[in-house]
PDB file of C-alpha atoms in Angstrom:
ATOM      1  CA  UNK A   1      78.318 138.233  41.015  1.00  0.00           C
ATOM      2  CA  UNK A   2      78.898 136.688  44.064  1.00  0.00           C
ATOM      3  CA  UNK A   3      77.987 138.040  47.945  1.00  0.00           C
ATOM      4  CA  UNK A   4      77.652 137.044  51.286  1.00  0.00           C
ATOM      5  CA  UNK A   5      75.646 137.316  54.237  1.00  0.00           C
ATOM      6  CA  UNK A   6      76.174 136.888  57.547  1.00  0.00           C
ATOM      7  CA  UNK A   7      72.995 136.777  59.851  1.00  0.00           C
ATOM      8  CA  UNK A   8      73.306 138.445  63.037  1.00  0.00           C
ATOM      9  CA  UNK A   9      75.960 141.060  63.713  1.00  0.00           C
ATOM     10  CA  UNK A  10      76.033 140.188  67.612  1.00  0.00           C
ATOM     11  CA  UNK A  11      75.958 136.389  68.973  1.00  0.00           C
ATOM     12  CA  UNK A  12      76.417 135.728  72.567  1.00  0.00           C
ATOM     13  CA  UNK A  13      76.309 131.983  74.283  1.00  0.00           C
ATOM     14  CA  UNK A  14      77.756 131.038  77.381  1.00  0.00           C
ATOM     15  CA  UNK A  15      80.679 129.128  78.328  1.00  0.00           C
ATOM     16  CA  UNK A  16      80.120 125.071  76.976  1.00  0.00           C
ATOM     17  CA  UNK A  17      77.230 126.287  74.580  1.00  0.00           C
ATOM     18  CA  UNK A  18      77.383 125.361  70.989  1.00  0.00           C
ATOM     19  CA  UNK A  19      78.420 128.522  68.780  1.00  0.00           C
ATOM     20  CA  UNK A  20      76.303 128.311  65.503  1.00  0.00           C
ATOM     21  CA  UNK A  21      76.909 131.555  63.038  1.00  0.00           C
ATOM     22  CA  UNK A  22      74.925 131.751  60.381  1.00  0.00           C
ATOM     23  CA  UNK A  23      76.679 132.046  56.562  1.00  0.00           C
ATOM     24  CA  UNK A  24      74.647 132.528  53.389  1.00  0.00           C
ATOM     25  CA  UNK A  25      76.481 132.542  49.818  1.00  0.00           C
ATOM     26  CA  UNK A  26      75.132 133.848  46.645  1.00  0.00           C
ATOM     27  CA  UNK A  27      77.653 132.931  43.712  1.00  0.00           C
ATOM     28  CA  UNK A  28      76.473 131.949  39.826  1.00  0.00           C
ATOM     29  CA  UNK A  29      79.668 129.141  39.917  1.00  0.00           C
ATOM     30  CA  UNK A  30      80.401 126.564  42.448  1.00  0.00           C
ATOM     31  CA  UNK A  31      81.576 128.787  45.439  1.00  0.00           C
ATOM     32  CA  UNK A  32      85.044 128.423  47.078  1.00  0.00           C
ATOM     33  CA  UNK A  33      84.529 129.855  50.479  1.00  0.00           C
ATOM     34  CA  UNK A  34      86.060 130.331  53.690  1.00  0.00           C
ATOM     35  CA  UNK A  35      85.724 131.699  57.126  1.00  0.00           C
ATOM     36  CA  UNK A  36      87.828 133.991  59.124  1.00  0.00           C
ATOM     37  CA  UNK A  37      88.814 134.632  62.443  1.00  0.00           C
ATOM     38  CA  UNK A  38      90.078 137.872  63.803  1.00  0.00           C
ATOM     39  CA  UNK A  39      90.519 138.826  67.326  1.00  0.00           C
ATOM     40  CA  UNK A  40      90.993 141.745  68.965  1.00  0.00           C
ATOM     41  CA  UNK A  41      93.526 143.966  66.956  1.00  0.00           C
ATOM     42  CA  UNK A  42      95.141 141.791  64.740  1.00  0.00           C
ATOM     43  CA  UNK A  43      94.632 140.774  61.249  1.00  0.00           C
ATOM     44  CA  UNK A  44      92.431 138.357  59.759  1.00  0.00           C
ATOM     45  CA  UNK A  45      93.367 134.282  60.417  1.00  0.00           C
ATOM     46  CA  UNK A  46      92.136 131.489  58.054  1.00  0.00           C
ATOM     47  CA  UNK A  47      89.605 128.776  60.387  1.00  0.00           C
ATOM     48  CA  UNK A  48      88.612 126.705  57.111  1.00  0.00           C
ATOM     49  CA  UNK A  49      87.562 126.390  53.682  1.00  0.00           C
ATOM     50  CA  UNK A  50      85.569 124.814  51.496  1.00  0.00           C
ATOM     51  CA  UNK A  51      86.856 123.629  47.942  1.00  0.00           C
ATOM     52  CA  UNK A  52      84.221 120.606  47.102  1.00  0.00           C
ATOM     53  CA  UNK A  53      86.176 118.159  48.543  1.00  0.00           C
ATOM     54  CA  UNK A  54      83.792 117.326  51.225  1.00  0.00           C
ATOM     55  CA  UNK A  55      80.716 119.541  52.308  1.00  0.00           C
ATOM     56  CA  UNK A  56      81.322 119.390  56.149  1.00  0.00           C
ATOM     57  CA  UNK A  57      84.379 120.827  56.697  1.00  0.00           C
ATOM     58  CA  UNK A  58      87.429 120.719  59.888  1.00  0.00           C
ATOM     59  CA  UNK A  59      89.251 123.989  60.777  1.00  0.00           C
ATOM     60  CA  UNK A  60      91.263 124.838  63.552  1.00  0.00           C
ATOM     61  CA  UNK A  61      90.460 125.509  66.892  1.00  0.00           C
ATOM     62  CA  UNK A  62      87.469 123.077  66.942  1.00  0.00           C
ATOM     63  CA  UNK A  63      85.518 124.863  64.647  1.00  0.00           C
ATOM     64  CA  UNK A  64      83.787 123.191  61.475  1.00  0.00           C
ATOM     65  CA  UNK A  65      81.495 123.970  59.092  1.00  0.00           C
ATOM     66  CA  UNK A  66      79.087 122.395  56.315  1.00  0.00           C
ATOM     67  CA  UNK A  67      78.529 123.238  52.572  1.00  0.00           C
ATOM     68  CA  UNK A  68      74.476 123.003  52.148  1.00  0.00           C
ATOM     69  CA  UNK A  69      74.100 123.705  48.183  1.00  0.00           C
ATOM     70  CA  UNK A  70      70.327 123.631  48.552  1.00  0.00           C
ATOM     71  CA  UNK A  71      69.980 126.143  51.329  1.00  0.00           C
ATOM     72  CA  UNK A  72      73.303 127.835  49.757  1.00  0.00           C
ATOM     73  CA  UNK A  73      74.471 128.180  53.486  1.00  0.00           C
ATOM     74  CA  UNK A  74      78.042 127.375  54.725  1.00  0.00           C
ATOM     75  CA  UNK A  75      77.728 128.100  58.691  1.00  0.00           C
ATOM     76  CA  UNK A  76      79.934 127.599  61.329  1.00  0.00           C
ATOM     77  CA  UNK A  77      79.748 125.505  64.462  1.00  0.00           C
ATOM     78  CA  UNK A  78      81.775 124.807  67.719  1.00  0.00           C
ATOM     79  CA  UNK A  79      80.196 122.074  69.707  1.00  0.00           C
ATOM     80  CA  UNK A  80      81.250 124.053  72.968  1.00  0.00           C
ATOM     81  CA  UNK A  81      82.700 127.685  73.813  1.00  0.00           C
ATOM     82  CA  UNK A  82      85.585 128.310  75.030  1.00  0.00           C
ATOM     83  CA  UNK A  83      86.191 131.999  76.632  1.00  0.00           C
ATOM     84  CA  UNK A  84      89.335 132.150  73.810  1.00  0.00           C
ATOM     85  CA  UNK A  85      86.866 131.938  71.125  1.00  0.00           C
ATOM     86  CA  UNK A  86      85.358 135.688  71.533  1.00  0.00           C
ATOM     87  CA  UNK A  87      86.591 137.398  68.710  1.00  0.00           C
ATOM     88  CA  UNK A  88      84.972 138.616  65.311  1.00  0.00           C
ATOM     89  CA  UNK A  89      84.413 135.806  62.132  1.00  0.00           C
ATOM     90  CA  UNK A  90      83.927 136.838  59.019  1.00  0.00           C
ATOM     91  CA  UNK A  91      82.440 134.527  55.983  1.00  0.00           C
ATOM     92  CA  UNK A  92      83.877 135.061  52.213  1.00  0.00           C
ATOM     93  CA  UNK A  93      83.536 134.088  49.253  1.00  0.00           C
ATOM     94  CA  UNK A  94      86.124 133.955  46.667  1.00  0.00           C
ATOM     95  CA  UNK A  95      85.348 136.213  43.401  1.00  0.00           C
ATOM     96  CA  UNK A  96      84.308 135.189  39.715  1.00  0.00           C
ATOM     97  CA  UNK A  97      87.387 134.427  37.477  1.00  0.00           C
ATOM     98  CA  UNK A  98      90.759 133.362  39.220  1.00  0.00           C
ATOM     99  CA  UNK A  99      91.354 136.678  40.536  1.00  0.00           C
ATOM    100  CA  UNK A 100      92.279 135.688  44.143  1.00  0.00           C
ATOM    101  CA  UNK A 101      90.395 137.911  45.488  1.00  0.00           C
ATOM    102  CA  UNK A 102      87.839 137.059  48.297  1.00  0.00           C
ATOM    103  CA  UNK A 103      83.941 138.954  49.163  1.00  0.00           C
ATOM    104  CA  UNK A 104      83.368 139.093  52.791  1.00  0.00           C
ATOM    105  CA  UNK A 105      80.469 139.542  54.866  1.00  0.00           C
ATOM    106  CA  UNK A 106      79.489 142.110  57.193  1.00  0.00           C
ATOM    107  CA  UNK A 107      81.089 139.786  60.403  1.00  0.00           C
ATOM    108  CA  UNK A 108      79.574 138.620  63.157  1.00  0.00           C
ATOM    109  CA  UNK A 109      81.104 139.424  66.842  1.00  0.00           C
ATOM    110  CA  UNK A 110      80.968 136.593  69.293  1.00  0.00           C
ATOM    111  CA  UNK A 111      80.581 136.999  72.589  1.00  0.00           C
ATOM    112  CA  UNK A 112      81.454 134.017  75.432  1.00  0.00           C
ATOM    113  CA  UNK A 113      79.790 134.592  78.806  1.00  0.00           C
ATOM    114  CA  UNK A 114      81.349 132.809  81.259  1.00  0.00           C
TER     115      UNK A 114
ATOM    116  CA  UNK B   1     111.275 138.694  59.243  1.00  0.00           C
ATOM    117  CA  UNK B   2     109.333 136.028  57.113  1.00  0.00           C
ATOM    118  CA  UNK B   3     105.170 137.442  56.755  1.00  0.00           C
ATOM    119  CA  UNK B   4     103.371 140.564  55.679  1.00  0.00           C
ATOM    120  CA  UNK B   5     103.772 143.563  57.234  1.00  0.00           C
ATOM    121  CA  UNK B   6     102.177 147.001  57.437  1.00  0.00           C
ATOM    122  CA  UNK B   7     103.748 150.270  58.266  1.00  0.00           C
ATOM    123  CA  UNK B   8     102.101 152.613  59.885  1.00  0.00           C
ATOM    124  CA  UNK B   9     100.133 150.670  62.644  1.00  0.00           C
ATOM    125  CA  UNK B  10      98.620 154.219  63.821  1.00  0.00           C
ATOM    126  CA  UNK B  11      98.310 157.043  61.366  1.00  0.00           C
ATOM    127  CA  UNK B  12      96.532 160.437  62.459  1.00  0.00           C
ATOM    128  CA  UNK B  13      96.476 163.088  59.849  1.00  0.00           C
ATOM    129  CA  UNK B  14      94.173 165.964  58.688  1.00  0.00           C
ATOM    130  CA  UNK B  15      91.718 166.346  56.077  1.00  0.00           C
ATOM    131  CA  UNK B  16      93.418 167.284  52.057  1.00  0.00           C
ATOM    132  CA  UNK B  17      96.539 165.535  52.784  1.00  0.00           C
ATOM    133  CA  UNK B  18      98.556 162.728  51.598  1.00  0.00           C
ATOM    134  CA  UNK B  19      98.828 159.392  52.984  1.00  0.00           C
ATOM    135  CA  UNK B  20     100.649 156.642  52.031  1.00  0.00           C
ATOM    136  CA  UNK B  21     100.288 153.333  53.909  1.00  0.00           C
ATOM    137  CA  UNK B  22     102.672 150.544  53.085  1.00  0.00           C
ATOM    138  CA  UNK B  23     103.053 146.621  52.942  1.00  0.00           C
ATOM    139  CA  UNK B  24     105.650 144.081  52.228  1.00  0.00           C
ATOM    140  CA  UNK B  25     105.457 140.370  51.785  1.00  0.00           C
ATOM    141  CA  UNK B  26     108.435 138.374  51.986  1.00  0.00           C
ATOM    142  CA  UNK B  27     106.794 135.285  50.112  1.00  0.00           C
ATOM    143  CA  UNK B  28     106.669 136.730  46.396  1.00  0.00           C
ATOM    144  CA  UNK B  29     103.173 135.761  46.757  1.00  0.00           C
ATOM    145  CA  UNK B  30     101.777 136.799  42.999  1.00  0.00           C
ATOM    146  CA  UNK B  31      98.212 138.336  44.693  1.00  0.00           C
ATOM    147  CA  UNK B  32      98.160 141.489  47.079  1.00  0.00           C
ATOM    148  CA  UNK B  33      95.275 143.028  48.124  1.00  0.00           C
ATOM    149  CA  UNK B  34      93.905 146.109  50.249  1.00  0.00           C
ATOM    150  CA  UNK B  35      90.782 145.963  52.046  1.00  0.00           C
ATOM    151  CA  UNK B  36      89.395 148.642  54.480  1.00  0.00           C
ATOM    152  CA  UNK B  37      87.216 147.298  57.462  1.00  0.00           C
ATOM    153  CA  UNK B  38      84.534 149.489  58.602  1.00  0.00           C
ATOM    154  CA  UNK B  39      81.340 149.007  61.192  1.00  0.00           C
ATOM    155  CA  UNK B  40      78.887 147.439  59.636  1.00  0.00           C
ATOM    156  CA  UNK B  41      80.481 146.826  56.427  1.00  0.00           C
ATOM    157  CA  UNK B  42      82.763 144.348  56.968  1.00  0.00           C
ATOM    158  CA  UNK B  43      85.745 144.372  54.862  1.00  0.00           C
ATOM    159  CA  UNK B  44      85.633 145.785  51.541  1.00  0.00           C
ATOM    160  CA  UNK B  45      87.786 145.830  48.969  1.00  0.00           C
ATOM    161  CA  UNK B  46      89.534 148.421  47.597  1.00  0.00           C
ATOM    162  CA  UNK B  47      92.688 147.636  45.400  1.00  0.00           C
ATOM    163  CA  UNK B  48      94.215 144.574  44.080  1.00  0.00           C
ATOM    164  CA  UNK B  49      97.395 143.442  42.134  1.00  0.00           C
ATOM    165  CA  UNK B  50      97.383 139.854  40.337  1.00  0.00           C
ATOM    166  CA  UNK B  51     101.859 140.584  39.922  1.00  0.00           C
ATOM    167  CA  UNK B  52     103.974 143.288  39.533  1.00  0.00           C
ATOM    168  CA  UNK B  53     102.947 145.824  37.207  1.00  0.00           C
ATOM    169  CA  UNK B  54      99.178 145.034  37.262  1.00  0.00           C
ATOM    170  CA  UNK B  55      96.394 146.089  39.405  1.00  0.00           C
ATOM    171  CA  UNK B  56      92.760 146.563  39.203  1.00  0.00           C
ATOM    172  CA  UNK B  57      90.200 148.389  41.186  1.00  0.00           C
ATOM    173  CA  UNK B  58      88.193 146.678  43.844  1.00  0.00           C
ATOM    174  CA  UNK B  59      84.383 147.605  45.314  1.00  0.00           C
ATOM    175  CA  UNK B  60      85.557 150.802  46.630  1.00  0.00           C
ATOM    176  CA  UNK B  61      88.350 152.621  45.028  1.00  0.00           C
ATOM    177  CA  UNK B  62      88.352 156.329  45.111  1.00  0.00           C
ATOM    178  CA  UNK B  63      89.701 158.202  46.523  1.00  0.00           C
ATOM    179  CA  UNK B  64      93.279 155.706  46.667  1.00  0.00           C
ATOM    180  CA  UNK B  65      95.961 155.345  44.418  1.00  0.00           C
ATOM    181  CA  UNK B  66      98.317 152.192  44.143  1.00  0.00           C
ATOM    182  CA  UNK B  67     101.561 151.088  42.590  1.00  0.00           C
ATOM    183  CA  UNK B  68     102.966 147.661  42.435  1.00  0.00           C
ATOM    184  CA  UNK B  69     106.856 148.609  41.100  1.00  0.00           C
ATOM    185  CA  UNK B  70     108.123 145.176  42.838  1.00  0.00           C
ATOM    186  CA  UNK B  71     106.589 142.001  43.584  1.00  0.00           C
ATOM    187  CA  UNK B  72     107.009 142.459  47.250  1.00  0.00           C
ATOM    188  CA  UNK B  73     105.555 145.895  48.328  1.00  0.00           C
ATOM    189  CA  UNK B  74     102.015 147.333  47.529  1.00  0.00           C
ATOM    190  CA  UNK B  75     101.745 150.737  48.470  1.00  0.00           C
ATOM    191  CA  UNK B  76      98.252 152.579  49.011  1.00  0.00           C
ATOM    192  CA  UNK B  77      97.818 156.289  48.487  1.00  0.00           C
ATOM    193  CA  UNK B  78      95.789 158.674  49.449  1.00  0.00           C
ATOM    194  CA  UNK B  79      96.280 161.528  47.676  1.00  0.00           C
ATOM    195  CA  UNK B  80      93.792 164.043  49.622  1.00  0.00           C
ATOM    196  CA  UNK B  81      92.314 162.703  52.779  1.00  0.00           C
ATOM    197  CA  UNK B  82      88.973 163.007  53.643  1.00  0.00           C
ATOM    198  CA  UNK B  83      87.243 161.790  56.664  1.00  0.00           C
ATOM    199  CA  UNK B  84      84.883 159.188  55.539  1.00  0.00           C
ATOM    200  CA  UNK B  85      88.651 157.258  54.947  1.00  0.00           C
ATOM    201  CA  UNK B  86      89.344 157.226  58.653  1.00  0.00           C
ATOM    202  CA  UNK B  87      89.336 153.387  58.829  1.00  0.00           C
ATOM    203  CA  UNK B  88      91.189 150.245  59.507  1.00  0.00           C
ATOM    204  CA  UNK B  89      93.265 149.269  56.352  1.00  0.00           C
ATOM    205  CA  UNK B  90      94.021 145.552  55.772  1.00  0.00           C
ATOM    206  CA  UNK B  91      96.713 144.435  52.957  1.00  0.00           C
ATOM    207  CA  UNK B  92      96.500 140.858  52.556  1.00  0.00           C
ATOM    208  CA  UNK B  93      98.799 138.778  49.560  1.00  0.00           C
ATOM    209  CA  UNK B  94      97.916 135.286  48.573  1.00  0.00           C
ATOM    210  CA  UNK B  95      99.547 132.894  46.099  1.00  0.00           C
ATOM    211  CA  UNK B  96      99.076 132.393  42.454  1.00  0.00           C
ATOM    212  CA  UNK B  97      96.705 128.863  42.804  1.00  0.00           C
ATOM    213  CA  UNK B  98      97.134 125.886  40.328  1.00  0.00           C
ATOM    214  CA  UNK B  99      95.131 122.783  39.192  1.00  0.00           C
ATOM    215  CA  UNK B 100      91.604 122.466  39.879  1.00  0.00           C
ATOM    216  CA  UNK B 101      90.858 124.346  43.005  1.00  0.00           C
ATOM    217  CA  UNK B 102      93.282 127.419  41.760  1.00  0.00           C
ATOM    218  CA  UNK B 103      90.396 130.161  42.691  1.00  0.00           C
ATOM    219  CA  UNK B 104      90.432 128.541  46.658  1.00  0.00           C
ATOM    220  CA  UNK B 105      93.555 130.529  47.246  1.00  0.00           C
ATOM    221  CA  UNK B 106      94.126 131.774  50.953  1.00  0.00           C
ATOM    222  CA  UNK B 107      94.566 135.013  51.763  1.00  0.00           C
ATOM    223  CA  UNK B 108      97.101 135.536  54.499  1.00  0.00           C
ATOM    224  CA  UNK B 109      96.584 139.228  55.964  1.00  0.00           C
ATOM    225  CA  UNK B 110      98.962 141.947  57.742  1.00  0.00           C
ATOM    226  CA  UNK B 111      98.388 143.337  61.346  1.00  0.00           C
ATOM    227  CA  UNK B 112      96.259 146.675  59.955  1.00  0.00           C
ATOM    228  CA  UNK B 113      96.667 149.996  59.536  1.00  0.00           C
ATOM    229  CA  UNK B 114      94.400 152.510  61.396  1.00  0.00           C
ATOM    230  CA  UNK B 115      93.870 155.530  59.614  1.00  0.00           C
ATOM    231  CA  UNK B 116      92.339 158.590  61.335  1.00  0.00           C
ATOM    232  CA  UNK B 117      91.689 161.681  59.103  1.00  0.00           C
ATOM    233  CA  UNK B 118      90.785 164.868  60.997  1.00  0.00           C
TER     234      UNK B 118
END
């Protein structure tokens, strides 16, 4: 079965700091997964996703992240914060079988300090 | 409009009764899904529907009832609310993928549904 875990429910970094949240996957088949952005009342927005194409992966709004199959980690990184980026990001997993259907983490809230 | 949307955006209701929170994609997307997000928990799933006629129970399923008549619109019931449902409810639809990365299918999610239950 797969899972995910995000490590720290509460990351804050000031204005121009790098924003590094921390992803770890748990899947018995090569993982599909994804990250997710979702500010302050409003759904859930796609930032990027991994399908084996390459391990380091672009997304929008600056954001990337990289595929590390040995430390089965998949974590996400801005190079520098912008005040726009508080919001809450979630990590996922897609399930077993072609069901669709995605496992998320518990999310981690980002805070930017200006 | 063109997108997903849920109806109610604010629900407040009392404990025993019935609930029924809606959503409708215009895309004919094959996948729908319902997820409640709670603190601490993240989202979790509750119900899901691979097309019209068929759905299957997620990680947390009592308590809700679902029907999938027509492709667009994936109702979620529930039949006798308790408190411990007072949540944020999240229908989501996705595509049917194809080819080699068919299980990498993106989820594209409605506004929410907040559910209190007195």
């Amino acid at each position: 079965a797969q899972s995910v875990t995000q490590l720290g429910s509460h990351v804050s970094v000031s204005e121009g700091a790098l924003v590094l949240l921390r992803c770890n996957y748990s899947s018995s088949v090569p993982p599909y997964l994804f990250w997710y952005v979702q500010y302050p009342n409003q759904g859930l927005q796609l930032l990027l996703k991994y399908t084996s194409a390459a391990t380091l992966v672009k997304g929008i709004n600056g954001f990337e992240a990289e595929f590390k199959k040995s430390e089965t980690s998949f974590h996400l990184t801005k190079p520098s914060a912008h005040m726009s980026d508080a919001a809450e990001y979630f990590c996922a997993v897609s399930g077993s079988g072609n069901t669709g259907k995605l496992i998320f983490g518990q999310g981690t809230t980002l805070q930017v300090k200006p | 409009d063109a997108g997903i949307t849920q109806s109610p955006r604010y629900k407040i209701t009392e404990t025993g009764r019935q609930v029924t929170l809606m959503c409708h994609q215009t895309w004919s997307h094959s996948y729908m899904f319902w997820y409640r997000q709670d603190l601490g928990h993240g989202l979790r799933l509750i119900y899901y529907s691979a097309a019209a006629d068929i759905t299957d129970k997620g990680e947390v399923p009592d308590g809700y009832v679902v029907s999938r008549s027509k492709t667009e619109n994936f109702p979620l019931t529930l039949e006798s609310a308790t408190r411990s449902q007072t949540s944020v409810y999240f229908c989501a639809s996705s595509p049917r993928g194809q080819g080699l990365h068919s299980g990498a299918n993106v989820l594209t999610f409605g506004a929410g549904s907040r559910l209190t239950v007195l």
